[in-house]
Amino acid sequence: MRGRAALAAVLLGLTACTTGPSLENRGQVTAPPGDSRHLTIGSAGFTESDLLAQMYAQLLDRAGYRTSVLTVANRELYEPALESGQIDVVPEYAATFADWLNAKEHGAHAPPAGSPDLATTMKALRALATPRGLTVLSPGRAVDQNAFAVSADYARAHRLRTLSDLGASGLKVRLAAGDECVQRPYCAPGLKKVYGIDVTGVDPKGVGTTQAKRAVQDGRDQMVLTTTTDATLGQFGLVLLADDKHLQNGDYVVPVVNRSRAGGPGVARALGRLDDVLTTADLARLNEQVDSWRRLPADVARAYLTDKGLLK
């Protein structure tokens, strides 16, 4: 694993990180973007983040950079490291990261900065990131956001393709999800308000867990909260219902870089080659190869980039 030897040093160094450029260094935010030739790519430690970090590293290697991949699983740790330049590039999710930075800047009860609309989300995210010395690059096509799945048999029996269909059906729905779903505006309350779905209760089995999916597969629950890149739905006979009224925020995959070290056009150009290629369906298939086929993220990333003509 590249970068493992540096992990302890980075984690120790994070204790001294500030929450953004200090007052005497604020001018660096608007200084010309840097182009360090040795870049550290951060991963949040779950399958999809590992895959994206490997793709970023391999694309940057091809562009003439020297890279290492470092896993720092907690955003509370890796985001300050990104600000300080101990990590140079991180794959992020637009709406989630906007909300996280907004809460960091304005407090936990600040109104959400993310939106179902990508342009609105990106504007808010960049406004929050820039004063911290971060540059948010262009988002691609891939989206990993909350999604709701039912059994394929249930969908066929009731002619369901969208969440609107479910609301119009009048069916009573017990939802397998995290216990926070009871209060989250994008979960049970949103399903009721936006779609008119009769959510009779939340079965607290977690988001997309095996237990939650089995509860829907077995008919104990009717719907499960998961994500759009869940690679195992088919194994449980489940299908996603389309979020046709856009209840969920636009969590598009987006690279975030430290401006002073990786904010130049070379990094943006190298990573931008992925924008028009990687789709949500691609991410789900790649996740499956790692989670179900037990392939290494680096190998899966390399095979995908080669197949798409992005690596020789």
PDB file of C-alpha atoms in Angstrom, residues 6-312:
ATOM      1  CA  ALA A   6       3.693   8.285   5.878  1.00  0.00           C
ATOM      2  CA  LEU A   7       0.332   7.744   7.565  1.00  0.00           C
ATOM      3  CA  ALA A   8       1.538   8.024  11.148  1.00  0.00           C
ATOM      4  CA  ALA A   9       3.438  11.222  10.412  1.00  0.00           C
ATOM      5  CA  VAL A  10       0.434  12.796   8.743  1.00  0.00           C
ATOM      6  CA  LEU A  11      -1.910  11.885  11.575  1.00  0.00           C
ATOM      7  CA  LEU A  12       0.513  13.306  14.122  1.00  0.00           C
ATOM      8  CA  GLY A  13       0.851  16.469  12.095  1.00  0.00           C
ATOM      9  CA  LEU A  14      -2.895  16.959  11.896  1.00  0.00           C
ATOM     10  CA  THR A  15      -3.099  17.827  15.569  1.00  0.00           C
ATOM     11  CA  ALA A  16      -1.357  21.098  14.761  1.00  0.00           C
ATOM     12  CA  CYS A  17      -3.485  21.930  11.683  1.00  0.00           C
ATOM     13  CA  THR A  18      -5.663  24.990  11.682  1.00  0.00           C
ATOM     14  CA  THR A  19      -9.175  25.051  10.260  1.00  0.00           C
ATOM     15  CA  GLY A  20      -7.973  27.118   7.286  1.00  0.00           C
ATOM     16  CA  PRO A  21      -5.260  29.591   6.266  1.00  0.00           C
ATOM     17  CA  SER A  22      -4.212  31.756   9.209  1.00  0.00           C
ATOM     18  CA  LEU A  23      -4.728  35.521   9.046  1.00  0.00           C
ATOM     19  CA  GLU A  24      -1.125  36.127   8.033  1.00  0.00           C
ATOM     20  CA  ASN A  25      -1.467  33.534   5.249  1.00  0.00           C
ATOM     21  CA  ARG A  26      -4.869  34.558   3.875  1.00  0.00           C
ATOM     22  CA  GLY A  27      -3.159  36.164   0.892  1.00  0.00           C
ATOM     23  CA  GLN A  28      -2.019  32.724  -0.233  1.00  0.00           C
ATOM     24  CA  VAL A  29      -5.613  31.887  -1.108  1.00  0.00           C
ATOM     25  CA  THR A  30      -5.491  34.255  -4.067  1.00  0.00           C
ATOM     26  CA  ALA A  31      -1.849  33.560  -4.944  1.00  0.00           C
ATOM     27  CA  PRO A  32      -1.129  31.779  -8.253  1.00  0.00           C
ATOM     28  CA  PRO A  33      -2.083  28.094  -8.023  1.00  0.00           C
ATOM     29  CA  GLY A  34       0.804  25.701  -7.476  1.00  0.00           C
ATOM     30  CA  ASP A  35       1.881  22.667  -9.456  1.00  0.00           C
ATOM     31  CA  SER A  36       3.870  20.370  -7.185  1.00  0.00           C
ATOM     32  CA  ARG A  37       5.193  17.357  -9.084  1.00  0.00           C
ATOM     33  CA  HIS A  38       4.834  14.971  -6.128  1.00  0.00           C
ATOM     34  CA  LEU A  39       1.243  14.722  -4.963  1.00  0.00           C
ATOM     35  CA  THR A  40      -0.450  12.829  -2.146  1.00  0.00           C
ATOM     36  CA  ILE A  41      -3.915  11.539  -3.003  1.00  0.00           C
ATOM     37  CA  GLY A  42      -6.233  11.041  -0.032  1.00  0.00           C
ATOM     38  CA  SER A  43      -8.757   8.241   0.342  1.00  0.00           C
ATOM     39  CA  ALA A  44     -11.546   8.093   2.915  1.00  0.00           C
ATOM     40  CA  GLY A  45     -10.993   4.363   3.346  1.00  0.00           C
ATOM     41  CA  PHE A  46     -14.161   2.862   1.872  1.00  0.00           C
ATOM     42  CA  THR A  47     -14.271   0.956  -1.406  1.00  0.00           C
ATOM     43  CA  GLU A  48     -15.474   3.732  -3.682  1.00  0.00           C
ATOM     44  CA  SER A  49     -13.098   6.316  -2.249  1.00  0.00           C
ATOM     45  CA  ASP A  50     -10.195   3.859  -2.633  1.00  0.00           C
ATOM     46  CA  LEU A  51     -11.152   3.287  -6.280  1.00  0.00           C
ATOM     47  CA  LEU A  52     -11.419   6.983  -7.056  1.00  0.00           C
ATOM     48  CA  ALA A  53      -8.122   7.745  -5.314  1.00  0.00           C
ATOM     49  CA  GLN A  54      -6.416   5.050  -7.374  1.00  0.00           C
ATOM     50  CA  MET A  55      -7.898   6.406 -10.598  1.00  0.00           C
ATOM     51  CA  TYR A  56      -6.739   9.917  -9.708  1.00  0.00           C
ATOM     52  CA  ALA A  57      -3.253   8.665  -8.890  1.00  0.00           C
ATOM     53  CA  GLN A  58      -2.922   6.671 -12.108  1.00  0.00           C
ATOM     54  CA  LEU A  59      -4.158   9.536 -14.276  1.00  0.00           C
ATOM     55  CA  LEU A  60      -1.740  11.919 -12.573  1.00  0.00           C
ATOM     56  CA  ASP A  61       1.116   9.412 -12.922  1.00  0.00           C
ATOM     57  CA  ARG A  62       0.393   9.254 -16.647  1.00  0.00           C
ATOM     58  CA  ALA A  63       0.531  13.063 -16.787  1.00  0.00           C
ATOM     59  CA  GLY A  64       4.054  13.064 -15.327  1.00  0.00           C
ATOM     60  CA  TYR A  65       3.363  13.524 -11.618  1.00  0.00           C
ATOM     61  CA  ARG A  66       4.704  11.295  -8.861  1.00  0.00           C
ATOM     62  CA  THR A  67       1.902  10.205  -6.565  1.00  0.00           C
ATOM     63  CA  SER A  68       1.271   8.352  -3.353  1.00  0.00           C
ATOM     64  CA  VAL A  69      -2.089   7.264  -1.965  1.00  0.00           C
ATOM     65  CA  LEU A  70      -2.835   7.833   1.703  1.00  0.00           C
ATOM     66  CA  THR A  71      -5.879   6.548   3.579  1.00  0.00           C
ATOM     67  CA  VAL A  72      -7.278   8.847   6.283  1.00  0.00           C
ATOM     68  CA  ALA A  73     -10.757   7.508   6.934  1.00  0.00           C
ATOM     69  CA  ASN A  74     -12.174  10.417   8.915  1.00  0.00           C
ATOM     70  CA  ARG A  75     -13.185  13.663   7.152  1.00  0.00           C
ATOM     71  CA  GLU A  76     -12.450  15.518  10.390  1.00  0.00           C
ATOM     72  CA  LEU A  77      -8.816  14.505   9.832  1.00  0.00           C
ATOM     73  CA  TYR A  78      -8.308  14.502   6.090  1.00  0.00           C
ATOM     74  CA  GLU A  79      -9.990  17.850   5.360  1.00  0.00           C
ATOM     75  CA  PRO A  80      -7.602  19.850   7.590  1.00  0.00           C
ATOM     76  CA  ALA A  81      -4.724  17.874   6.031  1.00  0.00           C
ATOM     77  CA  LEU A  82      -5.983  18.933   2.610  1.00  0.00           C
ATOM     78  CA  GLU A  83      -6.073  22.567   3.722  1.00  0.00           C
ATOM     79  CA  SER A  84      -2.529  22.382   5.094  1.00  0.00           C
ATOM     80  CA  GLY A  85      -1.072  20.665   2.024  1.00  0.00           C
ATOM     81  CA  GLN A  86      -0.249  17.372   3.726  1.00  0.00           C
ATOM     82  CA  ILE A  87      -2.773  15.860   1.341  1.00  0.00           C
ATOM     83  CA  ASP A  88      -3.050  17.407  -2.113  1.00  0.00           C
ATOM     84  CA  VAL A  89      -6.059  15.795  -3.809  1.00  0.00           C
ATOM     85  CA  VAL A  90      -9.186  14.093  -2.426  1.00  0.00           C
ATOM     86  CA  PRO A  91     -12.239  12.622  -4.185  1.00  0.00           C
ATOM     87  CA  GLU A  92     -15.319  14.189  -2.616  1.00  0.00           C
ATOM     88  CA  TYR A  93     -19.096  14.381  -3.031  1.00  0.00           C
ATOM     89  CA  ALA A  94     -20.360  17.837  -3.909  1.00  0.00           C
ATOM     90  CA  ALA A  95     -23.456  18.301  -1.749  1.00  0.00           C
ATOM     91  CA  THR A  96     -22.144  16.375   1.260  1.00  0.00           C
ATOM     92  CA  PHE A  97     -18.855  18.270   1.264  1.00  0.00           C
ATOM     93  CA  ALA A  98     -20.649  21.609   0.836  1.00  0.00           C
ATOM     94  CA  ASP A  99     -22.847  20.838   3.840  1.00  0.00           C
ATOM     95  CA  TRP A 100     -19.846  19.689   5.854  1.00  0.00           C
ATOM     96  CA  LEU A 101     -17.832  22.844   5.151  1.00  0.00           C
ATOM     97  CA  ASN A 102     -20.920  24.955   5.792  1.00  0.00           C
ATOM     98  CA  ALA A 103     -21.428  23.369   9.201  1.00  0.00           C
ATOM     99  CA  LYS A 104     -17.737  23.842   9.965  1.00  0.00           C
ATOM    100  CA  GLU A 105     -17.961  27.529   9.052  1.00  0.00           C
ATOM    101  CA  HIS A 106     -21.419  28.426  10.372  1.00  0.00           C
ATOM    102  CA  GLY A 107     -22.269  25.748  12.925  1.00  0.00           C
ATOM    103  CA  ALA A 108     -24.094  22.433  12.965  1.00  0.00           C
ATOM    104  CA  HIS A 109     -27.532  24.037  12.672  1.00  0.00           C
ATOM    105  CA  ALA A 110     -26.761  26.162   9.612  1.00  0.00           C
ATOM    106  CA  PRO A 111     -29.178  25.726   6.669  1.00  0.00           C
ATOM    107  CA  PRO A 112     -27.910  23.143   4.149  1.00  0.00           C
ATOM    108  CA  ALA A 113     -25.573  24.452   1.450  1.00  0.00           C
ATOM    109  CA  GLY A 114     -26.083  21.453  -0.834  1.00  0.00           C
ATOM    110  CA  SER A 115     -28.954  21.259  -3.283  1.00  0.00           C
ATOM    111  CA  PRO A 116     -30.487  18.791  -5.745  1.00  0.00           C
ATOM    112  CA  ASP A 117     -29.328  21.254  -8.424  1.00  0.00           C
ATOM    113  CA  LEU A 118     -25.680  20.685  -9.358  1.00  0.00           C
ATOM    114  CA  ALA A 119     -24.951  24.289 -10.363  1.00  0.00           C
ATOM    115  CA  THR A 120     -26.353  25.625  -7.084  1.00  0.00           C
ATOM    116  CA  THR A 121     -24.390  23.064  -5.108  1.00  0.00           C
ATOM    117  CA  MET A 122     -21.119  23.791  -6.913  1.00  0.00           C
ATOM    118  CA  LYS A 123     -21.502  27.550  -6.428  1.00  0.00           C
ATOM    119  CA  ALA A 124     -22.023  27.082  -2.691  1.00  0.00           C
ATOM    120  CA  LEU A 125     -19.209  24.555  -2.404  1.00  0.00           C
ATOM    121  CA  ARG A 126     -16.670  26.740  -4.179  1.00  0.00           C
ATOM    122  CA  ALA A 127     -17.633  29.755  -2.088  1.00  0.00           C
ATOM    123  CA  LEU A 128     -16.963  27.726   1.066  1.00  0.00           C
ATOM    124  CA  ALA A 129     -13.806  26.009  -0.194  1.00  0.00           C
ATOM    125  CA  THR A 130     -11.902  28.940  -1.711  1.00  0.00           C
ATOM    126  CA  PRO A 131     -11.233  30.853   1.562  1.00  0.00           C
ATOM    127  CA  ARG A 132      -9.731  27.642   2.936  1.00  0.00           C
ATOM    128  CA  GLY A 133      -7.163  27.433   0.158  1.00  0.00           C
ATOM    129  CA  LEU A 134      -9.047  24.667  -1.648  1.00  0.00           C
ATOM    130  CA  THR A 135      -9.976  24.453  -5.323  1.00  0.00           C
ATOM    131  CA  VAL A 136     -12.968  22.396  -6.389  1.00  0.00           C
ATOM    132  CA  LEU A 137     -12.450  20.955  -9.869  1.00  0.00           C
ATOM    133  CA  SER A 138     -15.182  20.119 -12.354  1.00  0.00           C
ATOM    134  CA  PRO A 139     -17.640  17.382 -11.365  1.00  0.00           C
ATOM    135  CA  GLY A 140     -18.069  14.364 -13.584  1.00  0.00           C
ATOM    136  CA  ARG A 141     -21.170  12.371 -14.489  1.00  0.00           C
ATOM    137  CA  ALA A 142     -21.035   9.927 -11.573  1.00  0.00           C
ATOM    138  CA  VAL A 143     -23.363  10.506  -8.628  1.00  0.00           C
ATOM    139  CA  ASP A 144     -23.367   8.634  -5.334  1.00  0.00           C
ATOM    140  CA  GLN A 145     -26.349   9.815  -3.347  1.00  0.00           C
ATOM    141  CA  ASN A 146     -29.045   8.346  -1.161  1.00  0.00           C
ATOM    142  CA  ALA A 147     -31.491   6.119  -3.004  1.00  0.00           C
ATOM    143  CA  PHE A 148     -34.411   3.855  -2.160  1.00  0.00           C
ATOM    144  CA  ALA A 149     -34.851   0.263  -3.315  1.00  0.00           C
ATOM    145  CA  VAL A 150     -37.686  -2.265  -3.201  1.00  0.00           C
ATOM    146  CA  SER A 151     -37.808  -5.906  -4.185  1.00  0.00           C
ATOM    147  CA  ALA A 152     -38.136  -6.520  -7.920  1.00  0.00           C
ATOM    148  CA  ASP A 153     -41.216  -8.663  -7.242  1.00  0.00           C
ATOM    149  CA  TYR A 154     -42.837  -5.868  -5.236  1.00  0.00           C
ATOM    150  CA  ALA A 155     -42.066  -3.353  -7.996  1.00  0.00           C
ATOM    151  CA  ARG A 156     -43.585  -5.614 -10.659  1.00  0.00           C
ATOM    152  CA  ALA A 157     -46.664  -6.434  -8.617  1.00  0.00           C
ATOM    153  CA  HIS A 158     -47.478  -2.764  -8.033  1.00  0.00           C
ATOM    154  CA  ARG A 159     -46.045  -1.338 -11.281  1.00  0.00           C
ATOM    155  CA  LEU A 160     -43.480   0.817  -9.517  1.00  0.00           C
ATOM    156  CA  ARG A 161     -40.620   2.542 -11.310  1.00  0.00           C
ATOM    157  CA  THR A 162     -40.383   5.816  -9.407  1.00  0.00           C
ATOM    158  CA  LEU A 163     -40.924   7.112  -5.901  1.00  0.00           C
ATOM    159  CA  SER A 164     -43.887   9.048  -7.304  1.00  0.00           C
ATOM    160  CA  ASP A 165     -45.408   5.733  -8.364  1.00  0.00           C
ATOM    161  CA  LEU A 166     -45.056   4.459  -4.821  1.00  0.00           C
ATOM    162  CA  GLY A 167     -46.663   7.569  -3.370  1.00  0.00           C
ATOM    163  CA  ALA A 168     -49.563   7.371  -5.784  1.00  0.00           C
ATOM    164  CA  SER A 169     -50.122   3.691  -4.968  1.00  0.00           C
ATOM    165  CA  GLY A 170     -51.180   4.418  -1.389  1.00  0.00           C
ATOM    166  CA  LEU A 171     -49.173   1.424  -0.163  1.00  0.00           C
ATOM    167  CA  LYS A 172     -48.020   1.423   3.441  1.00  0.00           C
ATOM    168  CA  VAL A 173     -44.253   1.251   3.613  1.00  0.00           C
ATOM    169  CA  ARG A 174     -41.968   0.171   6.412  1.00  0.00           C
ATOM    170  CA  LEU A 175     -38.496   1.508   5.652  1.00  0.00           C
ATOM    171  CA  ALA A 176     -35.208  -0.189   6.529  1.00  0.00           C
ATOM    172  CA  ALA A 177     -32.690   2.603   7.208  1.00  0.00           C
ATOM    173  CA  GLY A 178     -30.565   4.242   9.862  1.00  0.00           C
ATOM    174  CA  ASP A 179     -32.396   5.432  12.952  1.00  0.00           C
ATOM    175  CA  GLU A 180     -31.648   9.056  11.989  1.00  0.00           C
ATOM    176  CA  CYS A 181     -33.981   8.575   8.996  1.00  0.00           C
ATOM    177  CA  VAL A 182     -36.924   9.425  11.247  1.00  0.00           C
ATOM    178  CA  GLN A 183     -35.801  13.073  11.360  1.00  0.00           C
ATOM    179  CA  ARG A 184     -33.635  13.620   8.264  1.00  0.00           C
ATOM    180  CA  PRO A 185     -35.435  15.822   5.699  1.00  0.00           C
ATOM    181  CA  TYR A 186     -34.120  13.695   2.825  1.00  0.00           C
ATOM    182  CA  CYS A 187     -35.386  10.459   4.362  1.00  0.00           C
ATOM    183  CA  ALA A 188     -38.775   9.605   5.939  1.00  0.00           C
ATOM    184  CA  PRO A 189     -40.045  13.195   6.296  1.00  0.00           C
ATOM    185  CA  GLY A 190     -39.063  13.975   2.698  1.00  0.00           C
ATOM    186  CA  LEU A 191     -40.655  10.806   1.352  1.00  0.00           C
ATOM    187  CA  LYS A 192     -43.901  11.824   3.020  1.00  0.00           C
ATOM    188  CA  LYS A 193     -43.759  15.517   2.088  1.00  0.00           C
ATOM    189  CA  VAL A 194     -42.416  15.319  -1.474  1.00  0.00           C
ATOM    190  CA  TYR A 195     -43.879  12.013  -2.637  1.00  0.00           C
ATOM    191  CA  GLY A 196     -46.808  11.397  -0.313  1.00  0.00           C
ATOM    192  CA  ILE A 197     -45.439   7.967   0.618  1.00  0.00           C
ATOM    193  CA  ASP A 198     -47.139   6.445   3.650  1.00  0.00           C
ATOM    194  CA  VAL A 199     -44.060   5.567   5.738  1.00  0.00           C
ATOM    195  CA  THR A 200     -45.477   3.686   8.704  1.00  0.00           C
ATOM    196  CA  GLY A 201     -42.164   3.204  10.471  1.00  0.00           C
ATOM    197  CA  VAL A 202     -38.380   3.056  10.202  1.00  0.00           C
ATOM    198  CA  ASP A 203     -36.674  -0.259  10.876  1.00  0.00           C
ATOM    199  CA  PRO A 204     -33.234   0.833  12.215  1.00  0.00           C
ATOM    200  CA  LYS A 205     -31.023  -1.616  10.360  1.00  0.00           C
ATOM    201  CA  GLY A 206     -28.599   0.915   8.863  1.00  0.00           C
ATOM    202  CA  VAL A 207     -28.030   2.392   5.413  1.00  0.00           C
ATOM    203  CA  GLY A 208     -27.655  -0.289   2.765  1.00  0.00           C
ATOM    204  CA  THR A 209     -26.543  -2.969   5.217  1.00  0.00           C
ATOM    205  CA  THR A 210     -26.967  -6.664   4.513  1.00  0.00           C
ATOM    206  CA  GLN A 211     -29.531  -6.871   7.311  1.00  0.00           C
ATOM    207  CA  ALA A 212     -31.554  -4.021   5.825  1.00  0.00           C
ATOM    208  CA  LYS A 213     -31.553  -5.540   2.344  1.00  0.00           C
ATOM    209  CA  ARG A 214     -32.530  -8.955   3.667  1.00  0.00           C
ATOM    210  CA  ALA A 215     -35.449  -7.413   5.541  1.00  0.00           C
ATOM    211  CA  VAL A 216     -36.801  -6.096   2.234  1.00  0.00           C
ATOM    212  CA  GLN A 217     -35.935  -9.287   0.372  1.00  0.00           C
ATOM    213  CA  ASP A 218     -37.876 -11.305   2.945  1.00  0.00           C
ATOM    214  CA  GLY A 219     -40.846  -8.919   2.973  1.00  0.00           C
ATOM    215  CA  ARG A 220     -40.449  -7.790   6.578  1.00  0.00           C
ATOM    216  CA  ASP A 221     -39.847  -4.260   5.250  1.00  0.00           C
ATOM    217  CA  GLN A 222     -40.979  -2.832   1.933  1.00  0.00           C
ATOM    218  CA  MET A 223     -38.150  -0.424   1.104  1.00  0.00           C
ATOM    219  CA  VAL A 224     -34.486   0.138   2.009  1.00  0.00           C
ATOM    220  CA  LEU A 225     -32.364   3.275   2.097  1.00  0.00           C
ATOM    221  CA  THR A 226     -29.150   2.665   0.163  1.00  0.00           C
ATOM    222  CA  THR A 227     -27.024   4.562  -2.412  1.00  0.00           C
ATOM    223  CA  THR A 228     -27.048   4.935  -6.174  1.00  0.00           C
ATOM    224  CA  THR A 229     -23.757   3.035  -6.531  1.00  0.00           C
ATOM    225  CA  ASP A 230     -24.750   0.071  -4.348  1.00  0.00           C
ATOM    226  CA  ALA A 231     -23.173  -2.907  -6.101  1.00  0.00           C
ATOM    227  CA  THR A 232     -25.103  -5.680  -4.352  1.00  0.00           C
ATOM    228  CA  LEU A 233     -28.778  -4.859  -4.945  1.00  0.00           C
ATOM    229  CA  GLY A 234     -29.138  -7.582  -7.568  1.00  0.00           C
ATOM    230  CA  GLN A 235     -27.893 -10.228  -5.143  1.00  0.00           C
ATOM    231  CA  PHE A 236     -30.921  -9.483  -2.950  1.00  0.00           C
ATOM    232  CA  GLY A 237     -33.411  -9.168  -5.799  1.00  0.00           C
ATOM    233  CA  LEU A 238     -33.784  -5.418  -5.236  1.00  0.00           C
ATOM    234  CA  VAL A 239     -34.222  -2.522  -7.660  1.00  0.00           C
ATOM    235  CA  LEU A 240     -33.945   1.241  -7.213  1.00  0.00           C
ATOM    236  CA  LEU A 241     -36.965   3.508  -7.566  1.00  0.00           C
ATOM    237  CA  ALA A 242     -36.122   6.705  -9.442  1.00  0.00           C
ATOM    238  CA  ASP A 243     -36.006   9.916  -7.414  1.00  0.00           C
ATOM    239  CA  ASP A 244     -38.063  11.675 -10.096  1.00  0.00           C
ATOM    240  CA  LYS A 245     -38.818  14.789  -8.003  1.00  0.00           C
ATOM    241  CA  HIS A 246     -35.191  15.184  -6.918  1.00  0.00           C
ATOM    242  CA  LEU A 247     -35.554  14.826  -3.189  1.00  0.00           C
ATOM    243  CA  GLN A 248     -31.867  13.974  -2.794  1.00  0.00           C
ATOM    244  CA  ASN A 249     -29.034  16.465  -3.102  1.00  0.00           C
ATOM    245  CA  GLY A 250     -26.625  16.400  -6.033  1.00  0.00           C
ATOM    246  CA  ASP A 251     -23.772  14.327  -4.625  1.00  0.00           C
ATOM    247  CA  TYR A 252     -21.682  14.303  -7.775  1.00  0.00           C
ATOM    248  CA  VAL A 253     -18.154  12.971  -7.504  1.00  0.00           C
ATOM    249  CA  VAL A 254     -15.733  15.906  -7.590  1.00  0.00           C
ATOM    250  CA  PRO A 255     -11.972  16.255  -6.995  1.00  0.00           C
ATOM    251  CA  VAL A 256     -10.939  18.810  -4.373  1.00  0.00           C
ATOM    252  CA  VAL A 257      -7.325  19.990  -4.346  1.00  0.00           C
ATOM    253  CA  ASN A 258      -5.014  22.126  -2.262  1.00  0.00           C
ATOM    254  CA  ARG A 259      -4.700  25.249  -4.411  1.00  0.00           C
ATOM    255  CA  SER A 260      -1.104  26.125  -3.527  1.00  0.00           C
ATOM    256  CA  ARG A 261       0.169  22.647  -4.403  1.00  0.00           C
ATOM    257  CA  ALA A 262      -2.229  21.188  -6.961  1.00  0.00           C
ATOM    258  CA  GLY A 263      -4.371  24.042  -8.233  1.00  0.00           C
ATOM    259  CA  GLY A 264      -2.652  24.399 -11.585  1.00  0.00           C
ATOM    260  CA  PRO A 265      -4.045  23.442 -14.992  1.00  0.00           C
ATOM    261  CA  GLY A 266      -1.975  20.244 -15.198  1.00  0.00           C
ATOM    262  CA  VAL A 267      -3.868  18.499 -12.389  1.00  0.00           C
ATOM    263  CA  ALA A 268      -7.240  19.777 -13.603  1.00  0.00           C
ATOM    264  CA  ARG A 269      -6.481  18.582 -17.125  1.00  0.00           C
ATOM    265  CA  ALA A 270      -5.336  15.125 -15.993  1.00  0.00           C
ATOM    266  CA  LEU A 271      -8.316  14.502 -13.703  1.00  0.00           C
ATOM    267  CA  GLY A 272     -10.735  16.126 -16.128  1.00  0.00           C
ATOM    268  CA  ARG A 273     -10.180  13.239 -18.534  1.00  0.00           C
ATOM    269  CA  LEU A 274     -12.394  11.186 -16.227  1.00  0.00           C
ATOM    270  CA  ASP A 275     -15.321  13.649 -16.282  1.00  0.00           C
ATOM    271  CA  ASP A 276     -17.046  12.475 -19.455  1.00  0.00           C
ATOM    272  CA  VAL A 277     -16.241   8.790 -18.917  1.00  0.00           C
ATOM    273  CA  LEU A 278     -17.054   7.637 -15.397  1.00  0.00           C
ATOM    274  CA  THR A 279     -20.790   7.128 -14.785  1.00  0.00           C
ATOM    275  CA  THR A 280     -22.836   6.152 -11.765  1.00  0.00           C
ATOM    276  CA  ALA A 281     -23.385   2.689 -13.274  1.00  0.00           C
ATOM    277  CA  ASP A 282     -19.645   2.335 -13.845  1.00  0.00           C
ATOM    278  CA  LEU A 283     -18.956   3.107 -10.192  1.00  0.00           C
ATOM    279  CA  ALA A 284     -21.452   0.489  -9.064  1.00  0.00           C
ATOM    280  CA  ARG A 285     -19.786  -2.146 -11.275  1.00  0.00           C
ATOM    281  CA  LEU A 286     -16.314  -1.191 -10.055  1.00  0.00           C
ATOM    282  CA  ASN A 287     -17.447  -1.341  -6.421  1.00  0.00           C
ATOM    283  CA  GLU A 288     -18.812  -4.813  -7.085  1.00  0.00           C
ATOM    284  CA  GLN A 289     -15.482  -6.004  -8.460  1.00  0.00           C
ATOM    285  CA  VAL A 290     -13.764  -4.974  -5.237  1.00  0.00           C
ATOM    286  CA  ASP A 291     -16.465  -5.957  -2.739  1.00  0.00           C
ATOM    287  CA  SER A 292     -17.750  -9.154  -4.329  1.00  0.00           C
ATOM    288  CA  TRP A 293     -14.905 -10.337  -6.544  1.00  0.00           C
ATOM    289  CA  ARG A 294     -12.209  -9.366  -4.018  1.00  0.00           C
ATOM    290  CA  ARG A 295     -10.049  -7.565  -6.562  1.00  0.00           C
ATOM    291  CA  LEU A 296      -7.633  -4.839  -5.480  1.00  0.00           C
ATOM    292  CA  PRO A 297      -8.831  -1.249  -6.042  1.00  0.00           C
ATOM    293  CA  ALA A 298      -5.608  -0.378  -7.883  1.00  0.00           C
ATOM    294  CA  ASP A 299      -6.069  -3.274 -10.314  1.00  0.00           C
ATOM    295  CA  VAL A 300      -9.747  -2.496 -10.904  1.00  0.00           C
ATOM    296  CA  ALA A 301      -8.951   1.181 -11.482  1.00  0.00           C
ATOM    297  CA  ARG A 302      -6.154   0.377 -13.935  1.00  0.00           C
ATOM    298  CA  ALA A 303      -8.287  -2.046 -15.933  1.00  0.00           C
ATOM    299  CA  TYR A 304     -11.121   0.463 -16.164  1.00  0.00           C
ATOM    300  CA  LEU A 305      -8.911   3.380 -17.233  1.00  0.00           C
ATOM    301  CA  THR A 306      -7.175   1.197 -19.804  1.00  0.00           C
ATOM    302  CA  ASP A 307     -10.471  -0.051 -21.197  1.00  0.00           C
ATOM    303  CA  LYS A 308     -11.671   3.552 -21.570  1.00  0.00           C
ATOM    304  CA  GLY A 309      -8.475   4.566 -23.376  1.00  0.00           C
ATOM    305  CA  LEU A 310      -7.272   6.821 -20.577  1.00  0.00           C
ATOM    306  CA  LEU A 311      -4.163   4.737 -19.879  1.00  0.00           C
ATOM    307  CA  LYS A 312      -1.849   3.077 -22.360  1.00  0.00           C
TER     308      LYS A 312
END
